[in-house]
CSV table of C-alpha atoms and ligand atoms in Angstrom, one decimal:
chain,number,residue,atom,x,y,z
X,1,MET,CA,40.9,11.6,0.4
X,2,LYS,CA,38.5,11.1,-2.1
X,3,ALA,CA,35.0,9.6,-1.5
X,4,ASN,CA,31.9,9.1,-4.0
X,5,TYR,CA,29.6,10.0,-1.1
X,6,VAL,CA,30.1,11.6,2.2
X,7,ILE,CA,27.1,10.9,4.6
X,8,VAL,CA,27.0,13.1,7.4
X,9,GLY,CA,25.3,11.6,10.6
X,10,ALA,CA,25.6,8.1,12.1
X,11,GLY,CA,22.1,7.9,13.2
X,12,ILE,CA,19.3,5.4,12.2
X,13,SER,CA,19.0,7.6,8.9
X,14,GLY,CA,22.6,7.9,7.7
X,15,CYS,CA,23.2,4.4,8.2
X,16,SER,CA,20.4,3.1,6.6
X,17,ILE,CA,21.4,5.3,3.6
X,18,ALA,CA,24.7,4.2,3.8
X,19,TYR,CA,23.5,0.6,3.8
X,20,ASN,CA,20.8,1.1,0.9
X,21,LEU,CA,23.6,2.9,-1.5
X,22,ALA,CA,26.0,0.2,-0.6
X,23,VAL,CA,23.9,-2.8,-1.1
X,24,LYS,CA,23.3,-1.4,-4.8
X,25,GLY,CA,26.9,-1.6,-5.4
X,26,ILE,CA,28.0,2.0,-4.8
X,27,LYS,CA,31.6,2.0,-3.5
X,28,ASP,CA,33.6,4.7,-1.7
X,29,ILE,CA,31.1,5.9,0.9
X,30,VAL,CA,32.0,7.7,4.0
X,31,VAL,CA,30.3,8.1,6.7
X,32,LEU,CA,31.1,11.4,9.3
X,33,ASP,CA,29.6,11.5,13.2
X,34,LYS,CA,30.9,14.2,15.2
X,35,SER,CA,30.5,11.7,18.1
X,36,TYR,CA,29.7,8.2,18.1
X,37,LEU,CA,27.0,5.8,16.7
X,38,THR,CA,23.4,6.6,17.9
X,39,SER,CA,24.7,9.6,19.8
X,40,GLY,CA,22.1,12.1,18.2
X,41,SER,CA,18.4,11.9,18.7
X,42,THR,CA,18.5,8.0,17.5
X,43,GLY,CA,20.0,6.8,20.9
X,44,ARG,CA,17.6,9.0,22.8
X,45,CYS,CA,14.2,8.0,21.5
X,46,GLY,CA,11.1,6.2,22.3
X,47,ALA,CA,11.3,4.0,19.2
X,48,GLY,CA,8.1,3.3,18.5
X,49,ILE,CA,6.9,2.2,15.3
X,50,ARG,CA,3.4,3.3,14.2
X,51,GLN,CA,1.3,3.2,10.9
X,52,GLN,CA,-1.7,5.3,12.2
X,53,TRP,CA,-0.9,8.8,10.7
X,54,GLY,CA,-3.0,11.5,9.2
X,55,THR,CA,-1.3,12.0,6.3
X,56,LYS,CA,-0.9,9.7,3.0
X,57,MET,CA,3.2,10.2,2.8
X,58,ASN,CA,3.8,9.5,6.5
X,59,CYS,CA,1.4,6.2,6.5
X,60,LEU,CA,3.1,4.8,3.3
X,61,LEU,CA,6.7,5.7,5.1
X,62,ALA,CA,5.7,3.8,8.1
X,63,LYS,CA,4.1,0.9,6.4
X,64,GLY,CA,7.1,0.3,4.1
X,65,SER,CA,9.3,0.6,7.0
X,66,ILE,CA,7.3,-2.0,9.4
X,67,GLU,CA,7.6,-4.3,6.3
X,68,PHE,CA,11.4,-4.2,6.3
X,69,PHE,CA,11.7,-4.0,10.1
X,70,GLU,CA,9.7,-7.5,10.0
X,71,GLU,CA,12.3,-9.2,7.9
X,72,ALA,CA,15.3,-7.0,9.1
X,73,LYS,CA,17.3,-9.3,11.1
X,74,GLU,CA,17.5,-11.7,8.1
X,75,THR,CA,17.7,-8.9,5.4
X,76,LEU,CA,20.8,-7.1,7.2
X,77,GLY,CA,22.2,-10.6,8.5
X,78,TYR,CA,22.5,-9.7,12.0
X,79,ASP,CA,23.5,-11.9,15.0
X,80,GLY,CA,21.8,-9.7,17.6
X,81,ASP,CA,18.2,-9.1,18.3
X,82,ILE,CA,16.5,-6.0,17.5
X,83,GLU,CA,13.9,-6.5,19.7
X,84,PHE,CA,10.8,-5.8,17.3
X,85,LYS,CA,7.6,-6.4,19.3
X,86,GLN,CA,4.5,-6.0,17.3
X,87,GLU,CA,1.8,-5.5,19.9
X,88,GLY,CA,0.1,-2.6,18.5
X,89,TYR,CA,-0.6,1.0,18.8
X,90,LEU,CA,-3.8,2.1,21.1
X,91,ILE,CA,-4.6,5.6,20.3
X,92,ILE,CA,-6.9,7.0,22.4
X,93,SER,CA,-9.4,9.8,21.4
X,94,ALA,CA,-9.9,12.1,24.5
X,95,ASN,CA,-12.8,14.3,22.9
X,96,GLU,CA,-15.2,14.3,20.1
X,97,GLU,CA,-13.6,16.3,18.0
X,98,GLU,CA,-10.4,14.3,17.8
X,99,ASP,CA,-12.6,11.0,17.6
X,100,GLU,CA,-14.3,12.3,14.3
X,101,GLN,CA,-10.6,13.2,12.9
X,102,PHE,CA,-9.6,9.7,14.0
X,103,GLU,CA,-12.7,8.2,11.9
X,104,LYS,CA,-10.8,10.2,8.7
X,105,ASN,CA,-7.6,8.9,9.7
X,106,VAL,CA,-8.7,5.5,9.8
X,107,PHE,CA,-10.3,5.8,6.5
X,108,LEU,CA,-7.0,7.0,4.9
X,109,GLN,CA,-5.0,4.4,6.5
X,110,GLN,CA,-7.3,1.5,5.5
X,111,SER,CA,-7.4,2.5,2.1
X,112,LEU,CA,-3.4,2.4,2.2
X,113,GLY,CA,-3.7,-1.6,3.2
X,114,ILE,CA,-3.1,-0.4,6.9
X,115,PRO,CA,-4.9,-2.7,9.5
X,116,SER,CA,-6.0,-0.2,11.9
X,117,ARG,CA,-9.7,0.0,13.0
X,118,LYS,CA,-11.7,2.3,15.4
X,119,ILE,CA,-12.6,0.7,18.5
X,120,THR,CA,-15.1,1.5,21.5
X,121,LYS,CA,-14.4,2.2,24.8
X,122,ASP,CA,-14.9,-1.3,25.9
X,123,GLU,CA,-12.7,-2.8,23.4
X,124,ALA,CA,-9.8,-0.5,24.3
X,125,LYS,CA,-10.1,-1.5,28.0
X,126,LYS,CA,-10.0,-5.3,26.7
X,127,ILE,CA,-6.8,-4.6,25.1
X,128,VAL,CA,-5.2,-2.3,27.9
X,129,PRO,CA,-7.1,-3.4,31.1
X,130,HIS,CA,-5.9,-0.8,33.4
X,131,LEU,CA,-6.9,2.1,30.9
X,132,ASN,CA,-8.9,4.8,32.4
X,133,THR,CA,-11.7,4.6,30.0
X,134,ASP,CA,-13.5,7.6,32.1
X,135,VAL,CA,-11.2,9.6,30.4
X,136,ILE,CA,-11.8,8.7,27.1
X,137,VAL,CA,-14.4,9.0,24.3
X,138,GLY,CA,-13.0,6.2,21.7
X,139,ALA,CA,-9.6,4.8,20.0
X,140,THR,CA,-8.3,3.4,17.4
X,141,PHE,CA,-5.7,0.5,17.3
X,142,CYS,CA,-3.4,-1.1,14.9
X,143,PRO,CA,-2.1,-4.7,15.9
X,144,THR,CA,0.8,-4.4,13.7
X,145,ASP,CA,2.2,-1.2,15.1
X,146,GLY,CA,5.1,-1.5,17.9
X,147,HIS,CA,8.7,-1.3,19.0
X,148,LEU,CA,12.2,-1.8,18.5
X,149,ASN,CA,15.5,-1.5,20.3
X,150,PRO,CA,17.2,1.5,18.7
X,151,PHE,CA,20.6,0.9,19.7
X,152,LYS,CA,20.7,-2.8,17.8
X,153,MET,CA,18.6,-1.9,15.2
X,154,THR,CA,20.9,0.9,14.0
X,155,ASP,CA,24.1,-1.3,15.2
X,156,ALA,CA,22.3,-3.8,12.5
X,157,TYR,CA,22.3,-1.3,10.0
X,158,PHE,CA,25.9,-0.2,10.8
X,159,GLN,CA,27.3,-3.4,10.6
X,160,ALA,CA,25.7,-4.2,7.5
X,161,ALA,CA,27.0,-1.1,5.9
X,162,GLN,CA,30.4,-1.7,6.8
X,163,ARG,CA,30.4,-5.5,5.5
X,164,LEU,CA,29.7,-3.9,2.3
X,165,GLY,CA,32.7,-1.6,2.3
X,166,VAL,CA,31.4,1.7,3.7
X,167,LYS,CA,33.7,3.6,5.7
X,168,PHE,CA,32.7,5.0,9.4
X,169,TYR,CA,34.7,7.8,11.1
X,170,PHE,CA,33.9,8.9,14.2
X,171,ASN,CA,34.6,12.1,16.4
X,172,GLU,CA,34.6,13.8,13.0
X,173,GLU,CA,33.1,16.8,13.1
X,174,VAL,CA,31.6,18.6,9.7
X,175,LYS,CA,33.1,22.1,9.8
X,176,ASP,CA,33.0,23.1,5.9
X,177,ILE,CA,31.5,22.0,2.9
X,178,VAL,CA,33.4,23.5,-0.1
X,179,VAL,CA,31.2,24.7,-2.9
X,180,LYS,CA,32.4,26.4,-6.2
X,181,ASN,CA,30.2,27.1,-9.3
X,182,ARG,CA,27.2,25.6,-7.4
X,183,LYS,CA,29.0,22.1,-7.5
X,184,ILE,CA,30.1,20.5,-3.9
X,185,LYS,CA,34.2,20.5,-4.0
X,186,LYS,CA,35.1,18.8,-0.8
X,187,VAL,CA,34.0,18.1,3.0
X,188,ILE,CA,36.2,19.3,5.9
X,189,SER,CA,36.0,17.8,9.2
X,190,THR,CA,38.2,17.8,12.5
X,191,ASN,CA,40.8,15.8,11.2
X,192,LEU,CA,40.2,14.9,7.3
X,193,GLU,CA,39.5,16.8,3.8
X,194,ILE,CA,37.3,14.6,1.5
X,195,LYS,CA,36.9,15.5,-2.0
X,196,THR,CA,33.7,14.5,-3.2
X,197,ARG,CA,30.8,15.4,-5.7
X,198,ASN,CA,27.9,14.3,-3.4
X,199,VAL,CA,27.1,15.2,0.4
X,200,ILE,CA,24.3,13.4,2.1
X,201,ASN,CA,22.7,15.5,5.2
X,202,ALA,CA,21.5,13.3,7.9
X,203,ALA,CA,23.0,15.6,10.8
X,204,GLY,CA,19.4,15.4,12.6
X,205,GLY,CA,18.8,18.2,14.8
X,206,TYR,CA,22.0,20.0,13.0
X,207,ALA,CA,20.6,19.5,9.6
X,208,LYS,CA,19.9,23.3,9.5
X,209,GLU,CA,23.5,24.0,10.2
X,210,ILE,CA,24.8,21.5,7.5
X,211,GLY,CA,22.4,23.2,4.9
X,212,ASP,CA,23.9,26.3,5.9
X,213,MET,CA,27.7,25.5,5.3
X,214,ALA,CA,26.7,24.4,1.4
X,215,GLY,CA,24.5,27.6,1.5
X,216,VAL,CA,21.0,25.8,1.2
X,217,ASP,CA,18.4,27.0,3.5
X,218,ILE,CA,16.6,24.2,5.1
X,219,PRO,CA,13.9,25.3,7.1
X,220,VAL,CA,13.9,23.1,10.0
X,221,TYR,CA,14.6,23.6,13.7
X,222,ALA,CA,15.6,21.4,16.6
X,223,GLU,CA,13.4,21.4,19.8
X,224,ASN,CA,13.7,19.3,23.0
X,225,HIS,CA,11.6,16.6,24.1
X,226,GLU,CA,12.0,14.9,27.0
X,227,ILE,CA,11.2,11.1,27.9
X,228,LEU,CA,11.3,8.7,30.8
X,229,VAL,CA,12.2,5.0,31.9
X,230,THR,CA,10.7,3.1,34.8
X,231,GLU,CA,11.9,-0.1,36.8
X,232,PRO,CA,11.0,-3.2,34.8
X,233,VAL,CA,7.9,-5.1,36.2
X,234,GLU,CA,5.9,-8.1,34.8
X,235,LYS,CA,4.4,-7.7,31.5
X,236,ILE,CA,1.2,-5.6,31.7
X,237,GLN,CA,0.9,-3.9,28.7
X,238,GLY,CA,1.0,-5.1,25.1
X,239,PRO,CA,0.7,-1.9,23.0
X,240,MET,CA,2.1,1.5,23.1
X,241,VAL,CA,-1.0,3.9,24.5
X,242,MET,CA,-1.0,7.5,22.9
X,243,SER,CA,-3.2,10.5,23.1
X,244,PHE,CA,-2.4,13.4,21.1
X,245,ALA,CA,-5.1,15.5,23.2
X,246,LYS,CA,-3.5,14.1,26.5
X,247,ASN,CA,-0.2,14.7,25.5
X,248,LEU,CA,1.2,11.0,26.3
X,249,TYR,CA,2.8,8.2,24.9
X,250,CYS,CA,3.8,5.2,27.0
X,251,GLN,CA,5.1,1.6,26.0
X,252,GLN,CA,6.3,-1.5,28.0
X,253,VAL,CA,9.4,-2.4,26.4
X,254,PRO,CA,10.4,-6.3,26.3
X,255,HIS,CA,12.4,-6.5,29.4
X,256,GLY,CA,9.7,-5.0,31.2
X,257,SER,CA,10.5,-1.4,31.7
X,258,PHE,CA,7.7,1.5,30.5
X,259,ILE,CA,9.2,4.2,28.5
X,260,MET,CA,7.0,7.6,28.5
X,261,GLY,CA,7.2,10.8,27.2
X,262,ARG,CA,5.3,14.2,26.6
X,263,SER,CA,6.0,17.5,24.6
X,264,ASN,CA,6.5,20.8,26.3
X,265,PRO,CA,4.0,23.5,24.3
X,266,ASP,CA,6.6,26.3,25.6
X,267,VAL,CA,9.6,24.2,24.3
X,268,LEU,CA,12.2,26.6,22.9
X,269,HIS,CA,14.1,26.2,19.2
X,270,ASN,CA,17.6,25.2,20.3
X,271,HIS,CA,19.9,21.9,20.5
X,272,SER,CA,19.1,21.5,24.6
X,273,ASN,CA,19.2,17.8,25.5
X,274,GLU,CA,18.3,18.7,28.8
X,275,SER,CA,15.7,17.0,31.1
X,276,THR,CA,13.8,18.9,33.9
X,277,TRP,CA,11.6,18.9,37.1
X,278,GLN,CA,8.6,20.0,35.4
X,279,PHE,CA,8.9,17.4,32.5
X,280,LEU,CA,8.7,14.7,35.6
X,281,ASP,CA,5.7,16.4,37.1
X,282,GLU,CA,3.7,16.5,34.1
X,283,MET,CA,4.7,13.2,32.8
X,284,SER,CA,3.4,11.6,36.1
X,285,LYS,CA,0.3,13.5,36.3
X,286,THR,CA,-0.6,12.6,32.6
X,287,VAL,CA,0.2,9.0,33.1
X,288,CYS,CA,-1.5,8.6,36.2
X,289,GLU,CA,-4.7,10.1,34.8
X,290,ILE,CA,-4.6,7.6,31.7
X,291,LEU,CA,-2.9,4.3,33.0
X,292,PRO,CA,-3.2,5.1,36.8
X,293,VAL,CA,-1.4,1.4,37.8
X,294,VAL,CA,1.5,2.9,35.8
X,295,GLY,CA,1.9,5.7,38.3
X,296,ASN,CA,2.9,3.1,41.3
X,297,LEU,CA,6.4,2.4,39.2
X,298,ARG,CA,9.6,4.1,40.1
X,299,VAL,CA,11.6,5.9,37.6
X,300,VAL,CA,15.0,4.9,36.9
X,301,ARG,CA,16.2,7.6,34.5
X,302,GLN,CA,15.1,10.4,32.4
X,303,TRP,CA,16.5,12.4,29.4
X,304,GLY,CA,15.8,14.5,26.4
X,305,GLY,CA,16.8,14.8,23.0
X,306,SER,CA,15.8,16.7,19.6
X,307,TYR,CA,12.9,16.4,17.3
X,308,THR,CA,13.8,17.9,14.0
X,309,MET,CA,10.8,19.9,12.8
X,310,SER,CA,9.8,20.8,9.6
X,311,PRO,CA,7.3,23.3,8.7
X,312,ASP,CA,4.3,21.1,7.8
X,313,ARG,CA,5.5,18.0,10.0
X,314,GLN,CA,6.4,15.6,7.5
X,315,PRO,CA,10.2,15.0,6.4
X,316,ILE,CA,12.3,16.0,3.8
X,317,ILE,CA,13.8,13.3,1.7
X,318,GLY,CA,15.3,14.0,-1.6
X,319,GLY,CA,18.0,16.5,-3.5
X,320,THR,CA,17.9,20.0,-3.7
X,321,GLU,CA,17.3,22.1,-6.8
X,322,ASP,CA,20.0,24.7,-5.9
X,323,LEU,CA,23.1,22.2,-5.3
X,324,LYS,CA,23.6,19.5,-7.3
X,325,GLY,CA,24.8,16.4,-5.2
X,326,PHE,CA,23.4,17.7,-2.0
X,327,TYR,CA,20.7,15.4,-0.6
X,328,LEU,CA,18.5,15.8,2.7
X,329,ALA,CA,17.3,13.2,4.8
X,330,CYS,CA,15.9,15.4,7.9
X,331,GLY,CA,12.8,17.2,9.5
X,332,PHE,CA,11.4,14.0,10.7
X,333,SER,CA,9.3,15.8,13.6
X,334,GLY,CA,9.7,13.2,16.1
X,335,HIS,CA,9.1,10.1,13.9
X,336,GLY,CA,12.4,9.8,12.1
X,337,PHE,CA,13.5,6.3,13.6
X,338,MET,CA,10.1,4.7,12.6
X,339,PHE,CA,10.6,5.8,8.9
X,340,ALA,CA,14.5,5.0,8.5
X,341,PRO,CA,14.1,1.8,6.4
X,342,MET,CA,12.0,3.9,3.9
X,343,THR,CA,14.2,7.0,4.0
X,344,GLY,CA,17.4,4.5,3.0
X,345,ILE,CA,15.6,3.2,0.2
X,346,LEU,CA,13.8,5.9,-1.1
X,347,LEU,CA,16.9,8.5,-1.0
X,348,SER,CA,19.4,5.7,-2.5
X,349,GLN,CA,16.9,5.2,-5.5
X,350,ILE,CA,16.9,9.2,-5.9
X,351,ILE,CA,20.2,9.6,-5.7
X,352,LEU,CA,20.8,6.5,-8.2
X,353,LYS,CA,17.9,8.0,-10.6
X,354,GLN,CA,15.9,5.0,-10.1
X,355,LYS,CA,12.0,4.8,-9.9
X,356,THR,CA,11.4,5.7,-6.3
X,357,MET,CA,9.4,2.7,-4.6
X,358,ILE,CA,6.3,5.4,-3.7
X,359,ASP,CA,6.1,8.5,-5.2
X,360,ILE,CA,7.8,11.4,-2.9
X,361,SER,CA,7.4,14.3,-4.9
X,362,ASP,CA,5.4,16.0,-1.8
X,363,LEU,CA,8.6,15.4,0.6
X,364,GLN,CA,10.7,17.4,-1.5
X,365,LEU,CA,12.5,20.7,-0.1
X,366,ASN,CA,11.1,22.8,-2.6
X,367,ARG,CA,7.5,22.2,-1.5
X,368,PHE,CA,8.2,25.2,1.1
X,369,LYS,CA,10.1,27.5,-1.4
X,370,ASN,CA,7.3,27.0,-3.8
X,371,LYS,CA,5.0,27.9,-0.8
X,372,GLN,CA,2.8,25.3,-2.1
X,373,VAL,CA,-0.4,24.6,0.1
X,374,PHE,CA,1.2,21.3,1.7
X,375,THR,CA,-0.6,18.7,3.9
X,376,TYR,CA,0.0,19.1,7.7
X,377,GLU,CA,0.4,16.3,10.1
X,378,LYS,CA,-1.5,16.8,13.2
X,379,SER,CA,-1.2,13.3,14.9
X,380,VAL,CA,2.6,14.0,16.8
X,381,VAL,CA,2.9,14.0,20.4
Y,401,FAD,C1,12.6,11.6,23.1
Y,401,FAD,C2,12.6,11.3,21.8
Y,401,FAD,C3,11.5,10.5,21.3
Y,401,FAD,C4,11.2,9.9,20.2
Y,401,FAD,N1,10.4,8.9,19.9
Y,401,FAD,C5,10.4,8.4,18.6
Y,401,FAD,C6,9.6,7.6,18.4
Y,401,FAD,O1,9.3,6.3,19.1
Y,401,FAD,N2,9.7,6.8,17.0
Y,401,FAD,C7,10.3,7.8,16.1
Y,401,FAD,O2,10.2,7.0,14.7
Y,401,FAD,N3,10.9,8.7,16.2
Y,401,FAD,C8,11.5,9.1,17.5
Y,401,FAD,N4,12.2,9.9,18.0
Y,401,FAD,C9,12.6,10.6,16.6
Y,401,FAD,C10,13.9,10.3,16.5
Y,401,FAD,O3,14.6,9.9,17.2
Y,401,FAD,C11,14.5,10.7,15.1
Y,401,FAD,O4,13.7,11.3,14.5
Y,401,FAD,C12,15.3,10.0,14.7
Y,401,FAD,O5,16.4,9.2,15.5
Y,401,FAD,C13,16.5,10.9,13.5
Y,401,FAD,O6,17.5,9.8,12.9
Y,401,FAD,P1,18.7,10.7,12.4
Y,401,FAD,O7,19.5,9.5,12.0
Y,401,FAD,O8,17.8,11.2,11.2
Y,401,FAD,O9,19.4,11.7,13.3
Y,401,FAD,P2,20.1,11.6,14.7
Y,401,FAD,O10,19.9,10.3,15.0
Y,401,FAD,O11,19.8,12.9,15.6
Y,401,FAD,O12,21.5,11.6,14.1
Y,401,FAD,C14,22.3,12.7,13.5
Y,401,FAD,C15,23.8,12.4,13.7
Y,401,FAD,O13,24.5,13.5,12.9
Y,401,FAD,C16,25.7,13.9,13.9
Y,401,FAD,N5,25.8,15.2,13.6
Y,401,FAD,C17,25.5,16.4,13.6
Y,401,FAD,N6,26.0,17.2,13.1
Y,401,FAD,C18,27.3,16.8,12.8
Y,401,FAD,C19,28.2,17.4,12.1
Y,401,FAD,N7,28.3,18.8,11.8
Y,401,FAD,N8,29.5,16.8,11.6
Y,401,FAD,C20,28.9,15.1,12.0
Y,401,FAD,N9,28.4,14.4,12.3
Y,401,FAD,C21,27.1,15.3,13.0
Y,401,FAD,C22,25.3,13.5,15.1
Y,401,FAD,O14,26.2,13.4,16.0
Y,401,FAD,C23,24.2,12.5,15.3
Y,401,FAD,O15,24.9,11.3,15.4
Y,401,FAD,C24,12.2,10.4,19.0
Y,401,FAD,C25,13.1,11.5,19.4
Y,401,FAD,C26,13.2,11.9,20.7
Y,401,FAD,C27,14.0,13.4,21.1
């Protein structure tokens, strides 16, 4: 079997890249996934979408992606509902230092055309009436941030890519990438051997392992992040409420359930997807402090998934100096769902040697190799 491009991973990134290449007229694209569509982090994520970031690159990736999500149903010709809800993100500052940082973040965001603003405790209380403002100093709010259904959004890309001729193979684990004289020769998976010159690594938490198969060192690692969902109740909360200092995100989704998560400061670097009693305990305490009424809800389910962390908490999107035809879309550090539209657009432009929609020289793999001073994203839960 032969392919022009082999994409490893059928999460939101792989599906977006496949669609963007196919829509530009590229033929013979094959997507391999060791499991099923959305089986990786995509099907385990909070699916929050925000433009309120601390680095220029993350702001621009999110802003461009939101513009795509707003039209996604029509652009992709999807007959389902992607459940895009744009009721904002309310990001609370829990101390003076954080509040000062948010002032700077909003200045950056506004300079890039993002409609975020700094607000007082009283304004925050008007937006989320059950917010406990005794524990906050201030907040920022961006009304166009929001939430999507990760399964349906990925399905929309998947179906559009299939209609354009992309071939998807599931339960096909990539086992090896054969390279000779710094050129890719073939990809070997569970049941297939595919001759190809081009491989796109969209393997999420396994991006490092796929890099190792091709002899390219990618300095990313997977770490477990847990999340839970409550019973559905009538609508009481529009925006996502988020706090970096208090370590919380909490969103009510359109069918009424609350989805919430926090990170574990002692987490190990591995592929664990487990969920723990400790998370349930810590999560409950955190949410009861900030959104006390939510503490009355019953938890329906909890689970874990991988964040694929990069050294500067920003993604790696681009080719590699050491191996022609090997491309990366990884290291999203917990935010790859919201960046997926821009990931697909930008990587397809790089692959086809077109001018990229925004300058992403700062997202190249060599930023780590060359040990250049890079901008570190602090706005991460
Ligand atoms: C609890 C949690 C909450 C999150 N919340 C958000 C959020 O609110 N907003 C947001 O934007 N992001 C969020 N994220 C991050 C987001 O889920 C990821 O960044 C995003 O889904 C990455 O998509 P991906 O397609 O790159 O990777 P994945 O979805 O992980 O897809 C990678 C695919 O590669 C396949 N694969 C791996 N190895 C191989 C192999 N050897 N051969 C073949 N296939 C292989 C896997 O089976 C998988 O399907 C969250 C993540 C978690 C865990």
